[in-house]
mmCIF file of C-alpha atoms in Angstrom:
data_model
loop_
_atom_site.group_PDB
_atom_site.id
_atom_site.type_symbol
_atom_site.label_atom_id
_atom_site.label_comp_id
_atom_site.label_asym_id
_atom_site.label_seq_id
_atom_site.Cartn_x
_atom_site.Cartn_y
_atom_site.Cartn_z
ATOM 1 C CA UNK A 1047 -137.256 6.080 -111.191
ATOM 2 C CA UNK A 1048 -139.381 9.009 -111.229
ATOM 3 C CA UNK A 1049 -142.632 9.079 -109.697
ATOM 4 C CA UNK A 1050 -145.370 7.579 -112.431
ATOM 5 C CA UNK A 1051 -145.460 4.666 -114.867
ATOM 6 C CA UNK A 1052 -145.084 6.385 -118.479
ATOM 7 C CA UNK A 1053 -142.726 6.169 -121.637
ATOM 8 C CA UNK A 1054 -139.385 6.771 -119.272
ATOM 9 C CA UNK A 1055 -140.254 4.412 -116.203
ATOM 10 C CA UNK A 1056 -140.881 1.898 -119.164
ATOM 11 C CA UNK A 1057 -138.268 2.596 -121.476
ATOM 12 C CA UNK A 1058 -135.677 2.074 -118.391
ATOM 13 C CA UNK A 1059 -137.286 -0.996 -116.611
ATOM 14 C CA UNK A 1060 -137.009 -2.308 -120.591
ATOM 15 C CA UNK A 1061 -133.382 -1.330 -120.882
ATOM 16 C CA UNK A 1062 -131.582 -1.737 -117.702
ATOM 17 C CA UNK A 1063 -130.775 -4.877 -116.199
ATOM 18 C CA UNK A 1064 -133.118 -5.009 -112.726
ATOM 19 C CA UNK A 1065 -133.197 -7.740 -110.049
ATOM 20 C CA UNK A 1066 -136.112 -6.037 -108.539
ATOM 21 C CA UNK A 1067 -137.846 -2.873 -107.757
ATOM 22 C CA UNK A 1068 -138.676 -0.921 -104.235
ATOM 23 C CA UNK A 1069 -141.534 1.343 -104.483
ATOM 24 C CA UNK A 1070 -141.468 4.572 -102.808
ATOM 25 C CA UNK A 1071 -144.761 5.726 -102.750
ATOM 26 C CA UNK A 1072 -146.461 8.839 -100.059
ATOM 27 C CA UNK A 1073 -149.919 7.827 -98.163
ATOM 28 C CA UNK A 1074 -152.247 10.023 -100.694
ATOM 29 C CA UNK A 1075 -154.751 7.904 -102.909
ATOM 30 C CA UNK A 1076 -153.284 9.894 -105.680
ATOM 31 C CA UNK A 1077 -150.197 8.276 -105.248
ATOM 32 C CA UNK A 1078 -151.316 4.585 -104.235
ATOM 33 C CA UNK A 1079 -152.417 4.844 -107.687
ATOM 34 C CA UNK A 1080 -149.591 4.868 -108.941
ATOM 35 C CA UNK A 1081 -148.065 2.445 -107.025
ATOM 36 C CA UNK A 1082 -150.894 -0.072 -108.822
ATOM 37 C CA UNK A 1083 -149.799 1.040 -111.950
ATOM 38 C CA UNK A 1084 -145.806 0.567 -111.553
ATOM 39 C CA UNK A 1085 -146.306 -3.447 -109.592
ATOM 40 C CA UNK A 1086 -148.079 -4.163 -112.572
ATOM 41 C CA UNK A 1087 -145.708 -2.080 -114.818
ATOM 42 C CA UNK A 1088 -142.452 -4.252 -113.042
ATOM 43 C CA UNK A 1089 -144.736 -7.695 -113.366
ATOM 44 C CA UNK A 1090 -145.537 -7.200 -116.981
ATOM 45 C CA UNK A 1091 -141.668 -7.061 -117.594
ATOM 46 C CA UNK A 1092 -140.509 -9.501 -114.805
ATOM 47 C CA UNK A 1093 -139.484 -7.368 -112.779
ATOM 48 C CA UNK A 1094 -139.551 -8.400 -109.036
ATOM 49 C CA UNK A 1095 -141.419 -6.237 -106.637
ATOM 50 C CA UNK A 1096 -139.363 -6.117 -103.099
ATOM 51 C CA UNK A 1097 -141.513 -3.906 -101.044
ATOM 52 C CA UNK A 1098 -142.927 -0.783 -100.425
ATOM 53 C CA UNK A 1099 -141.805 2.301 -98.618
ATOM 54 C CA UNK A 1100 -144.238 4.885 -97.607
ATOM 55 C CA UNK A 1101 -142.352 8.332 -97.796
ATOM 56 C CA UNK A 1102 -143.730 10.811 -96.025
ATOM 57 C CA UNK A 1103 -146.074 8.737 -93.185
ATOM 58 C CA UNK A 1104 -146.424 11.048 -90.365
ATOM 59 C CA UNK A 1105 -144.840 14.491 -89.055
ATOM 60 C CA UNK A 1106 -143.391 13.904 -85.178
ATOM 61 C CA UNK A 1107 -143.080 17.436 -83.463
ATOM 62 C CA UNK A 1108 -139.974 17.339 -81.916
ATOM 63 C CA UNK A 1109 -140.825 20.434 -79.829
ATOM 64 C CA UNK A 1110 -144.365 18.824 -78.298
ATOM 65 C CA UNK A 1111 -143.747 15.145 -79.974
ATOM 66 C CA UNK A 1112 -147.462 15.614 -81.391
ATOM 67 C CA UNK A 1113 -148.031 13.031 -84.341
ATOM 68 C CA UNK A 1114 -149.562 14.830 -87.337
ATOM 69 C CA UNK A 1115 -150.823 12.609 -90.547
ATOM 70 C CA UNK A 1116 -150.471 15.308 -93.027
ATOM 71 C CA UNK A 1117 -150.454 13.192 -95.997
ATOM 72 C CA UNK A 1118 -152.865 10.383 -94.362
ATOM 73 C CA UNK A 1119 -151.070 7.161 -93.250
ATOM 74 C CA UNK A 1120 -151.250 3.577 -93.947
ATOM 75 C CA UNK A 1121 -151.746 3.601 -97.566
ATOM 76 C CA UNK A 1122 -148.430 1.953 -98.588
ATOM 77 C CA UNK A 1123 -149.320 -0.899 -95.809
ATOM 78 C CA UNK A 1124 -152.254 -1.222 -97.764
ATOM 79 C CA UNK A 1125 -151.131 -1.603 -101.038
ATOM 80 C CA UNK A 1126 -148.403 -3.635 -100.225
ATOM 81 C CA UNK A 1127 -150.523 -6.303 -98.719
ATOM 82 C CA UNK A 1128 -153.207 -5.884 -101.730
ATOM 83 C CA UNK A 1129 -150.401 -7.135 -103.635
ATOM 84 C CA UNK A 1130 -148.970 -9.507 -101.937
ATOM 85 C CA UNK A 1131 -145.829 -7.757 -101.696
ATOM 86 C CA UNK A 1132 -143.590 -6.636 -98.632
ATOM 87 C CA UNK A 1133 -144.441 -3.552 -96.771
ATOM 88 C CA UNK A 1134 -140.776 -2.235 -95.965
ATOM 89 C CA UNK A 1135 -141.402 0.457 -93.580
ATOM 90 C CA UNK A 1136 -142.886 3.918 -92.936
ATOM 91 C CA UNK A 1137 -140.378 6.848 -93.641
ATOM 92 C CA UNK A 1138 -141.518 10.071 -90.855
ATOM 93 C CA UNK A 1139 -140.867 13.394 -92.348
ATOM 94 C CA UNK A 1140 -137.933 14.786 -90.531
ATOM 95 C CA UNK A 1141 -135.857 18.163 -91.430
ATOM 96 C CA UNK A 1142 -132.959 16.042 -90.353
ATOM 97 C CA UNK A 1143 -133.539 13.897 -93.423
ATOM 98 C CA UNK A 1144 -133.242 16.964 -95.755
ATOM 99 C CA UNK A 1145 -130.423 18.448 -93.602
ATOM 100 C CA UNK A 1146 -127.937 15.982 -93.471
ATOM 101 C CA UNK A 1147 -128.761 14.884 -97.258
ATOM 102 C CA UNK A 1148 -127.884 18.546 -97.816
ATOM 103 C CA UNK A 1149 -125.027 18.587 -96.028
ATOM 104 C CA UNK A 1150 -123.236 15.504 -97.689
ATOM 105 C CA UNK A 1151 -123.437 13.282 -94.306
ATOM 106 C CA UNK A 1152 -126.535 11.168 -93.759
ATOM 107 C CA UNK A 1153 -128.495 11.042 -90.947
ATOM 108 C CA UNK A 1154 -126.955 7.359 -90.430
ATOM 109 C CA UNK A 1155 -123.756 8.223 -90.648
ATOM 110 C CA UNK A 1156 -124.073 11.793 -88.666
ATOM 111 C CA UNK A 1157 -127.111 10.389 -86.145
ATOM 112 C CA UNK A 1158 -126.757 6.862 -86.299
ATOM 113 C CA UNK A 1159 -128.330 6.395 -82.541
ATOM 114 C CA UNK A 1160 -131.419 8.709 -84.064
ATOM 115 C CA UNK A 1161 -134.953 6.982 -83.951
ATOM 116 C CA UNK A 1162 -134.884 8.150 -87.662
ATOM 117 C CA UNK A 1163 -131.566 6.615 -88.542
ATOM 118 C CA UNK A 1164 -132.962 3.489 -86.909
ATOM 119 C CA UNK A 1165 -136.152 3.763 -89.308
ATOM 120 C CA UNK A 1166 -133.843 3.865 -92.349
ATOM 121 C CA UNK A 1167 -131.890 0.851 -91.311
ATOM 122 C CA UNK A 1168 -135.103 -1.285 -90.176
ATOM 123 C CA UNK A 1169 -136.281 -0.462 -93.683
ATOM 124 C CA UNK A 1170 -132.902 -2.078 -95.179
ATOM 125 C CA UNK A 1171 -132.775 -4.757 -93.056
ATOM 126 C CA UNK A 1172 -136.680 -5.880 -94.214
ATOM 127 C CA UNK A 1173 -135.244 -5.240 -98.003
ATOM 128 C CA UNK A 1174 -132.517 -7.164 -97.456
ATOM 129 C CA UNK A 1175 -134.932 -10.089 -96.206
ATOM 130 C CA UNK A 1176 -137.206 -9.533 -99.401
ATOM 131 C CA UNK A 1177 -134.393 -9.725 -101.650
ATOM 132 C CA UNK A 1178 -133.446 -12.797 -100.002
ATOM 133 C CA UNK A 1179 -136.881 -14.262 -100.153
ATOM 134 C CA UNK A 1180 -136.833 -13.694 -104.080
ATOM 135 C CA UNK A 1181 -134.213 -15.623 -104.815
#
C-alpha cells in the first residue's frame, strides 16, 4: 500500500482478502507515525501484522565504507517491539538496489553473494518465520 493510513489504505485492507501485512516504514519520527497508525489500522480490521522493515536505515560508503544515518536509525526496531510485533530487518540504502530494480534483474538474482542481497533474503527468511508463527 501506499505510505499513510487514509480512505485508500482502508478501502483496500476492507476489500482485498489479506493474511497479513509487512510494514515498510524509514527511521524518521514522521514516519514511525505512521507506522502506529497502519498496526492499528490492520488490527481494527484483523489484519495480522508480520513485521516491520525499516527502509532506508543507514548509507555504507562503498568507496571509504563510512556508515552515515541519514534518516536516523533504529526507529522501526522500536516500533516493532512497542507493538509487540516482529522487527524483520534493516534495508541499507544502496544504488545497487535502484540499479538492478531498474534494470529488470534484482540484486538477488544479479548479486546474490552481495551483503545486500543477503540483507533482502535474511529479511524473508524472518517473514517467513512470522508468517509461520501466525498461523
Amino acid at each position: 500500500l501506499p505510505p499513510g493510513t487514509g480512505d485508500v489504505q482502508l478501502t483496500l485492507t476492507q476489500m482485498a482478502p489479506l493474511d497479513g501485512a509487512v510494514i515498510v516504514t524509514t527511521p524518521q519520527p514522521l514516519a514511525l507515525e505512521d507506522v502506529q497508525r497502519g498496526v492499528h489500522t490492520f488490527k481494527t480490521v484483523d489484519v495480522p501484522v508480520f513485521g516491520v522493515v525499516e527502509n532506508m536505515s543507514t548509507y555504507i560508503c562503498r568507496e571509504c565504507n563510512t556508515r552515515t544515518d541519514i534518516f536516523g536509525h533504529g526507529g522501526g526496531r522500536r516500533t516493532a517491539e512497542h507493538f509487540g510485533v516482529p522487527f524483520l530487518g534493516e534495508i541499507p540504502l544502496d544504488v545497487r538496489l535502484r540499479e538492478t530494480g531498474d534494470a529488470g534483474a534484482p540484486v538477488t538474482v544479479t548479486e546474490p553473494d552481495s551483503e545486500i542481497s543477503k540483507v533482502y533474503l535474511r529479511v524473508a527468511e524472518d517473514l517467513i518465520e512470522a508468517m509461520d508463527m501466525k498461523q
